[in-house]
Amino acid sequence: MNVSAGNLDRFTGFADLYDANRPSPPARLGPMLARYAGVERPEVVDLGSGTGLSSRWAAGWAASVVGVEPNPDMRAQAIARPAPGVRHVAGTSDATGLPDASADVVLAVQAMHWMEPESTLREVARLLRPGGVFAVVDADWPPVSGSAPAELAWALVHARVRVLEARLARGADDAELRRPIGTDDPDLADDDLVDPHRNRLIPGGVRSWSKSAHLERLRESGRFAFVREVVLDDDVDLAGELVADRFVALQRSQGSYQGLRRAGLTDDEIGLTEFERDARAALGTARALSFCWRVRLGVVAR
């Protein structure tokens, strides 16, 4: 099992917040993956299935779904919301405990950047049948709100979080941790909202991998006969909720924010108070929100 204790613990303690606010992939993506796999109702393995959001989504187009999740807190949330044809097991992306050639489609939804790539791709290849598909599915942050000031507020708090995490990871004392953050801070040199895990320094022994390198890793692994990226957009069903409420809740559902709070930083110090004020002022009573989804997929030979 190639997973650190820090990675395992990062999403403990806020599974309900995560499950209530995170988006599911676009409905049309599932049938697309089934077509690539050449199976009308594929059998699916969902790696890093978390609270079951992606597994419940996959149940709408799959014959069966096995969600594999190492974090007990997240997995308990998933089990508490059962769906037909879905079961959840304890396991990691490189040690699922599932049989060889047991899946037509393997998913990693909002999760591959937390997985050691080489050992994960080895396990994916073992799980997939001939012609099977591995899909790495990620949503861009922030969601598309139609408000430049709101999205700028997201970018600003994201930058603060990145720097604070890096300082904590280096063992900064109280004064160093809380000193002012400038736009020229060295920890922002590689910052990119589309790929926030590029050269990211995270406390607690947590390790992540660049999202923008997912496609090249699939290609270089030599395990897939065909590799490509697909980009989709999808509206979020807010069920009458204000965009501002979901926008703020999505920021609070980030593992980075939760980790900083556990480290003793306040919302004022993190920048959440200012972010929430600016986002609510910018978004007002807006009710339309969408996500841009990036899908890196590999198809194994038949």
CSV table of C-alpha atoms in Angstrom, one decimal:
chain,number,residue,atom,x,y,z
A,1,MET,CA,0.0,0.0,0.0
A,2,ASN,CA,1.6,3.2,-1.2
A,3,VAL,CA,-0.3,5.9,0.7
A,4,SER,CA,1.0,8.2,3.4
A,5,ALA,CA,-0.8,8.8,6.7
A,6,GLY,CA,-1.0,12.4,5.8
A,7,ASN,CA,-2.8,11.7,2.6
A,8,LEU,CA,-5.1,9.3,4.3
A,9,ASP,CA,-6.1,11.7,7.1
A,10,ARG,CA,-6.4,14.9,5.0
A,11,PHE,CA,-10.1,14.4,4.4
A,12,THR,CA,-11.1,13.3,7.9
A,13,GLY,CA,-13.7,15.4,9.8
A,14,PHE,CA,-15.8,17.1,7.1
A,15,ALA,CA,-17.3,14.3,5.0
A,16,ASP,CA,-20.8,15.7,5.4
A,17,LEU,CA,-19.7,19.1,4.1
A,18,TYR,CA,-17.8,17.5,1.3
A,19,ASP,CA,-20.7,15.3,0.3
A,20,ALA,CA,-23.3,18.1,0.4
A,21,ASN,CA,-21.4,20.5,-1.7
A,22,ARG,CA,-19.0,18.9,-4.2
A,23,PRO,CA,-20.2,18.4,-7.8
A,24,SER,CA,-20.7,15.1,-9.6
A,25,PRO,CA,-19.3,14.7,-13.1
A,26,PRO,CA,-21.5,15.5,-16.1
A,27,ALA,CA,-24.3,13.0,-16.8
A,28,ARG,CA,-23.2,12.7,-20.5
A,29,LEU,CA,-19.7,11.6,-19.5
A,30,GLY,CA,-20.7,8.1,-18.3
A,31,PRO,CA,-22.3,6.9,-21.6
A,32,MET,CA,-19.2,8.4,-23.4
A,33,LEU,CA,-16.9,6.2,-21.3
A,34,ALA,CA,-19.1,3.2,-21.9
A,35,ARG,CA,-18.8,3.8,-25.7
A,36,TYR,CA,-15.0,4.0,-25.4
A,37,ALA,CA,-15.1,0.7,-23.5
A,38,GLY,CA,-17.4,-0.9,-26.0
A,39,VAL,CA,-19.8,-2.1,-23.3
A,40,GLU,CA,-23.4,-0.8,-22.9
A,41,ARG,CA,-23.5,-1.1,-19.1
A,42,PRO,CA,-19.9,-1.4,-17.9
A,43,GLU,CA,-18.7,-2.8,-14.6
A,44,VAL,CA,-16.9,0.1,-12.9
A,45,VAL,CA,-14.3,0.5,-10.2
A,46,ASP,CA,-14.1,3.9,-8.6
A,47,LEU,CA,-10.7,4.7,-7.0
A,48,GLY,CA,-10.7,7.2,-4.2
A,49,SER,CA,-14.5,7.2,-4.1
A,50,GLY,CA,-14.6,9.4,-1.0
A,51,THR,CA,-18.2,10.0,0.2
A,52,GLY,CA,-19.6,8.1,-2.8
A,53,LEU,CA,-20.5,11.1,-4.9
A,54,SER,CA,-18.8,9.6,-8.0
A,55,SER,CA,-20.0,6.1,-7.3
A,56,ARG,CA,-23.6,7.2,-7.1
A,57,TRP,CA,-23.1,9.1,-10.3
A,58,ALA,CA,-21.6,6.0,-12.0
A,59,ALA,CA,-24.5,3.9,-10.9
A,60,GLY,CA,-26.7,5.8,-13.3
A,61,TRP,CA,-24.9,4.3,-16.3
A,62,ALA,CA,-23.0,1.3,-15.0
A,63,ALA,CA,-24.0,-2.3,-14.4
A,64,SER,CA,-22.2,-2.3,-11.1
A,65,VAL,CA,-19.9,0.0,-9.2
A,66,VAL,CA,-17.2,-0.8,-6.5
A,67,GLY,CA,-16.1,2.3,-4.7
A,68,VAL,CA,-12.6,1.9,-3.2
A,69,GLU,CA,-11.8,4.4,-0.4
A,70,PRO,CA,-9.1,4.2,2.3
A,71,ASN,CA,-10.4,7.0,4.5
A,72,PRO,CA,-12.9,5.5,7.1
A,73,ASP,CA,-14.7,8.8,7.6
A,74,MET,CA,-15.3,9.3,3.9
A,75,ARG,CA,-16.2,5.7,3.4
A,76,ALA,CA,-18.8,5.7,6.3
A,77,GLN,CA,-20.5,8.7,4.6
A,78,ALA,CA,-20.7,6.7,1.4
A,79,ILE,CA,-22.1,3.6,3.0
A,80,ALA,CA,-24.7,5.8,4.8
A,81,ARG,CA,-26.1,6.8,1.4
A,82,PRO,CA,-26.5,3.4,-0.5
A,83,ALA,CA,-27.3,3.3,-4.2
A,84,PRO,CA,-28.5,0.3,-6.2
A,85,GLY,CA,-25.6,-1.7,-7.7
A,86,VAL,CA,-23.0,0.1,-5.6
A,87,ARG,CA,-20.8,-1.3,-2.9
A,88,HIS,CA,-17.9,0.3,-1.0
A,89,VAL,CA,-14.7,-1.4,0.1
A,90,ALA,CA,-11.6,-0.3,2.1
A,91,GLY,CA,-8.6,-0.1,-0.2
A,92,THR,CA,-6.1,2.1,-1.9
A,93,SER,CA,-5.5,3.0,-5.5
A,94,ASP,CA,-2.5,0.6,-5.7
A,95,ALA,CA,-4.0,-2.2,-3.5
A,96,THR,CA,-7.7,-2.5,-4.1
A,97,GLY,CA,-8.0,-6.2,-3.3
A,98,LEU,CA,-10.3,-6.7,-6.3
A,99,PRO,CA,-9.9,-9.5,-8.8
A,100,ASP,CA,-7.9,-9.3,-12.0
A,101,ALA,CA,-9.7,-8.1,-15.1
A,102,SER,CA,-12.8,-7.2,-13.1
A,103,ALA,CA,-13.6,-3.8,-14.6
A,104,ASP,CA,-14.6,-2.3,-17.9
A,105,VAL,CA,-14.1,1.2,-16.6
A,106,VAL,CA,-11.8,2.4,-13.8
A,107,LEU,CA,-12.5,6.0,-12.5
A,108,ALA,CA,-10.4,8.4,-10.4
A,109,VAL,CA,-12.7,11.4,-9.9
A,110,GLN,CA,-11.1,14.4,-8.2
A,111,ALA,CA,-8.6,11.9,-6.7
A,112,MET,CA,-5.7,11.0,-9.0
A,113,HIS,CA,-3.5,13.9,-7.8
A,114,TRP,CA,-3.5,12.2,-4.3
A,115,MET,CA,-2.4,8.9,-5.7
A,116,GLU,CA,1.2,7.7,-6.4
A,117,PRO,CA,1.0,7.4,-10.2
A,118,GLU,CA,3.2,4.4,-11.1
A,119,SER,CA,1.8,2.0,-8.6
A,120,THR,CA,-1.8,3.2,-9.3
A,121,LEU,CA,-1.4,2.7,-13.0
A,122,ARG,CA,-0.1,-0.8,-12.4
A,123,GLU,CA,-3.2,-1.6,-10.4
A,124,VAL,CA,-5.5,0.0,-13.0
A,125,ALA,CA,-4.0,-2.1,-15.7
A,126,ARG,CA,-4.5,-5.2,-13.6
A,127,LEU,CA,-8.2,-4.4,-13.0
A,128,LEU,CA,-9.1,-3.5,-16.6
A,129,ARG,CA,-10.3,-6.0,-19.1
A,130,PRO,CA,-9.1,-5.8,-22.7
A,131,GLY,CA,-10.5,-2.6,-24.3
A,132,GLY,CA,-11.2,-1.2,-20.8
A,133,VAL,CA,-11.0,2.5,-20.0
A,134,PHE,CA,-9.2,4.4,-17.2
A,135,ALA,CA,-10.7,7.9,-16.7
A,136,VAL,CA,-9.0,10.6,-14.6
A,137,VAL,CA,-11.8,13.2,-14.0
A,138,ASP,CA,-11.1,16.6,-12.5
A,139,ALA,CA,-13.1,19.8,-12.1
A,140,ASP,CA,-11.4,23.1,-12.6
A,141,TRP,CA,-11.5,25.5,-9.6
A,142,PRO,CA,-13.2,27.8,-9.1
A,143,PRO,CA,-16.6,26.9,-10.6
A,144,VAL,CA,-17.9,29.2,-13.3
A,145,SER,CA,-20.0,31.8,-11.6
A,146,GLY,CA,-20.3,34.5,-14.3
A,147,SER,CA,-18.8,37.0,-11.8
A,148,ALA,CA,-15.1,38.1,-12.2
A,149,PRO,CA,-15.0,39.6,-8.7
A,150,ALA,CA,-16.2,36.4,-7.1
A,151,GLU,CA,-13.7,34.3,-9.0
A,152,LEU,CA,-10.9,36.7,-8.2
A,153,ALA,CA,-11.8,36.4,-4.5
A,154,TRP,CA,-11.5,32.7,-4.9
A,155,ALA,CA,-8.0,33.0,-6.5
A,156,LEU,CA,-6.9,35.4,-3.7
A,157,VAL,CA,-7.8,33.1,-0.9
A,158,HIS,CA,-6.4,30.1,-2.8
A,159,ALA,CA,-3.1,31.9,-3.0
A,160,ARG,CA,-3.1,32.6,0.8
A,161,VAL,CA,-3.9,29.0,1.5
A,162,ARG,CA,-1.0,27.8,-0.7
A,163,VAL,CA,1.5,30.0,1.1
A,164,LEU,CA,0.2,29.2,4.6
A,165,GLU,CA,0.4,25.5,3.8
A,166,ALA,CA,4.0,25.8,2.6
A,167,ARG,CA,5.0,27.8,5.7
A,168,LEU,CA,3.5,25.1,7.9
A,169,ALA,CA,5.2,22.4,6.0
A,170,ARG,CA,8.6,24.1,6.6
A,171,GLY,CA,7.8,24.3,10.3
A,172,ALA,CA,7.4,28.1,10.5
A,173,ASP,CA,7.0,29.5,14.0
A,174,ASP,CA,4.0,31.7,14.9
A,175,ALA,CA,5.5,35.0,13.7
A,176,GLU,CA,6.8,33.5,10.4
A,177,LEU,CA,3.5,31.7,9.7
A,178,ARG,CA,1.4,34.8,10.2
A,179,ARG,CA,3.6,37.4,8.5
A,180,PRO,CA,2.0,39.3,5.6
A,181,ILE,CA,1.7,37.5,2.2
A,182,GLY,CA,2.7,39.4,-0.9
A,183,THR,CA,1.9,38.7,-4.5
A,184,ASP,CA,5.6,38.0,-5.1
A,185,ASP,CA,5.8,35.3,-2.4
A,186,PRO,CA,8.1,32.6,-3.7
A,187,ASP,CA,5.5,29.9,-2.9
A,188,LEU,CA,3.3,31.4,-5.6
A,189,ALA,CA,5.9,31.1,-8.4
A,190,ASP,CA,4.2,27.9,-9.8
A,191,ASP,CA,0.7,28.6,-8.7
A,192,ASP,CA,-2.0,27.7,-11.2
A,193,LEU,CA,-5.7,27.3,-10.4
A,194,VAL,CA,-6.1,24.7,-13.2
A,195,ASP,CA,-3.2,22.7,-11.7
A,196,PRO,CA,-3.0,23.7,-8.1
A,197,HIS,CA,-0.9,20.7,-7.2
A,198,ARG,CA,2.1,21.5,-9.3
A,199,ASN,CA,5.1,21.8,-7.0
A,200,ARG,CA,2.8,22.3,-4.0
A,201,LEU,CA,4.2,22.0,-0.5
A,202,ILE,CA,1.7,20.6,2.0
A,203,PRO,CA,2.1,20.0,5.7
A,204,GLY,CA,1.6,16.8,7.6
A,205,GLY,CA,3.6,14.6,5.2
A,206,VAL,CA,0.9,15.0,2.5
A,207,ARG,CA,2.0,14.5,-1.1
A,208,SER,CA,0.2,15.4,-4.3
A,209,TRP,CA,1.0,15.1,-8.0
A,210,SER,CA,0.5,17.6,-10.8
A,211,LYS,CA,-2.9,17.4,-12.6
A,212,SER,CA,-1.5,18.7,-15.8
A,213,ALA,CA,0.9,15.8,-16.0
A,214,HIS,CA,-1.9,13.1,-15.8
A,215,LEU,CA,-2.2,12.7,-19.5
A,216,GLU,CA,1.6,12.4,-20.1
A,217,ARG,CA,1.8,9.8,-17.3
A,218,LEU,CA,-0.9,7.7,-19.0
A,219,ARG,CA,0.9,7.9,-22.3
A,220,GLU,CA,4.4,7.2,-20.8
A,221,SER,CA,3.2,4.3,-18.8
A,222,GLY,CA,2.9,2.2,-22.0
A,223,ARG,CA,-0.2,0.6,-20.6
A,224,PHE,CA,-2.8,2.2,-23.0
A,225,ALA,CA,-3.3,1.8,-26.7
A,226,PHE,CA,-5.1,5.2,-26.9
A,227,VAL,CA,-4.8,8.3,-24.7
A,228,ARG,CA,-6.6,11.6,-25.0
A,229,GLU,CA,-8.1,14.5,-23.0
A,230,VAL,CA,-11.8,15.5,-23.2
A,231,VAL,CA,-13.2,18.8,-21.8
A,232,LEU,CA,-16.8,19.2,-20.8
A,233,ASP,CA,-18.9,21.8,-19.0
A,234,ASP,CA,-21.8,21.1,-16.8
A,235,ASP,CA,-24.3,23.1,-14.8
A,236,VAL,CA,-24.7,22.5,-11.1
A,237,ASP,CA,-28.1,21.7,-9.8
A,238,LEU,CA,-28.4,24.1,-6.9
A,239,ALA,CA,-32.0,23.0,-6.0
A,240,GLY,CA,-32.9,26.6,-5.3
A,241,GLU,CA,-29.8,27.4,-3.4
A,242,LEU,CA,-28.0,30.7,-4.0
A,243,VAL,CA,-24.7,30.5,-5.9
A,244,ALA,CA,-23.1,32.5,-3.1
A,245,ASP,CA,-24.0,29.9,-0.5
A,246,ARG,CA,-22.5,27.0,-2.6
A,247,PHE,CA,-19.5,29.1,-3.7
A,248,VAL,CA,-18.5,29.7,-0.1
A,249,ALA,CA,-19.3,26.1,1.0
A,250,LEU,CA,-17.2,24.7,-1.8
A,251,GLN,CA,-14.2,26.7,-0.5
A,252,ARG,CA,-14.8,25.4,3.0
A,253,SER,CA,-15.0,21.9,1.7
A,254,GLN,CA,-11.3,22.1,0.5
A,255,GLY,CA,-8.9,19.8,2.5
A,256,SER,CA,-6.4,22.6,2.5
A,257,TYR,CA,-8.7,25.0,4.3
A,258,GLN,CA,-9.8,22.3,6.8
A,259,GLY,CA,-6.1,21.5,7.5
A,260,LEU,CA,-5.3,25.1,8.2
A,261,ARG,CA,-8.2,25.4,10.6
A,262,ARG,CA,-7.0,22.2,12.4
A,263,ALA,CA,-3.5,23.8,12.6
A,264,GLY,CA,-5.1,26.7,14.6
A,265,LEU,CA,-5.5,29.4,12.0
A,266,THR,CA,-8.7,31.5,12.0
A,267,ASP,CA,-10.9,32.4,9.1
A,268,ASP,CA,-9.5,35.9,9.3
A,269,GLU,CA,-5.9,34.7,9.1
A,270,ILE,CA,-6.7,32.3,6.2
A,271,GLY,CA,-8.6,34.9,4.3
A,272,LEU,CA,-12.0,33.1,4.4
A,273,THR,CA,-13.8,36.0,6.1
A,274,GLU,CA,-12.7,38.5,3.4
A,275,PHE,CA,-13.4,35.9,0.7
A,276,GLU,CA,-17.0,35.2,1.9
A,277,ARG,CA,-17.7,38.9,2.2
A,278,ASP,CA,-16.5,39.7,-1.3
A,279,ALA,CA,-18.0,36.6,-2.9
A,280,ARG,CA,-21.5,37.3,-1.4
A,281,ALA,CA,-21.3,40.9,-2.5
A,282,ALA,CA,-20.4,40.0,-6.0
A,283,LEU,CA,-22.8,37.1,-6.5
A,284,GLY,CA,-25.9,38.6,-4.8
A,285,THR,CA,-28.9,36.4,-5.6
A,286,ALA,CA,-27.4,34.6,-8.6
A,287,ARG,CA,-28.6,31.1,-9.1
A,288,ALA,CA,-26.5,29.7,-12.0
A,289,LEU,CA,-23.2,27.8,-11.5
A,290,SER,CA,-21.2,25.5,-13.7
A,291,PHE,CA,-18.0,23.5,-13.8
A,292,CYS,CA,-15.4,22.8,-16.4
A,293,TRP,CA,-14.4,19.2,-16.3
A,294,ARG,CA,-11.1,17.7,-17.7
A,295,VAL,CA,-11.1,14.0,-18.4
A,296,ARG,CA,-7.8,12.3,-19.2
A,297,LEU,CA,-8.6,8.9,-20.4
A,298,GLY,CA,-6.6,5.8,-21.5
A,299,VAL,CA,-8.0,2.8,-23.4
A,300,VAL,CA,-6.1,-0.5,-23.1
A,301,ALA,CA,-5.7,-2.7,-26.1
A,302,ARG,CA,-8.3,-5.3,-27.0
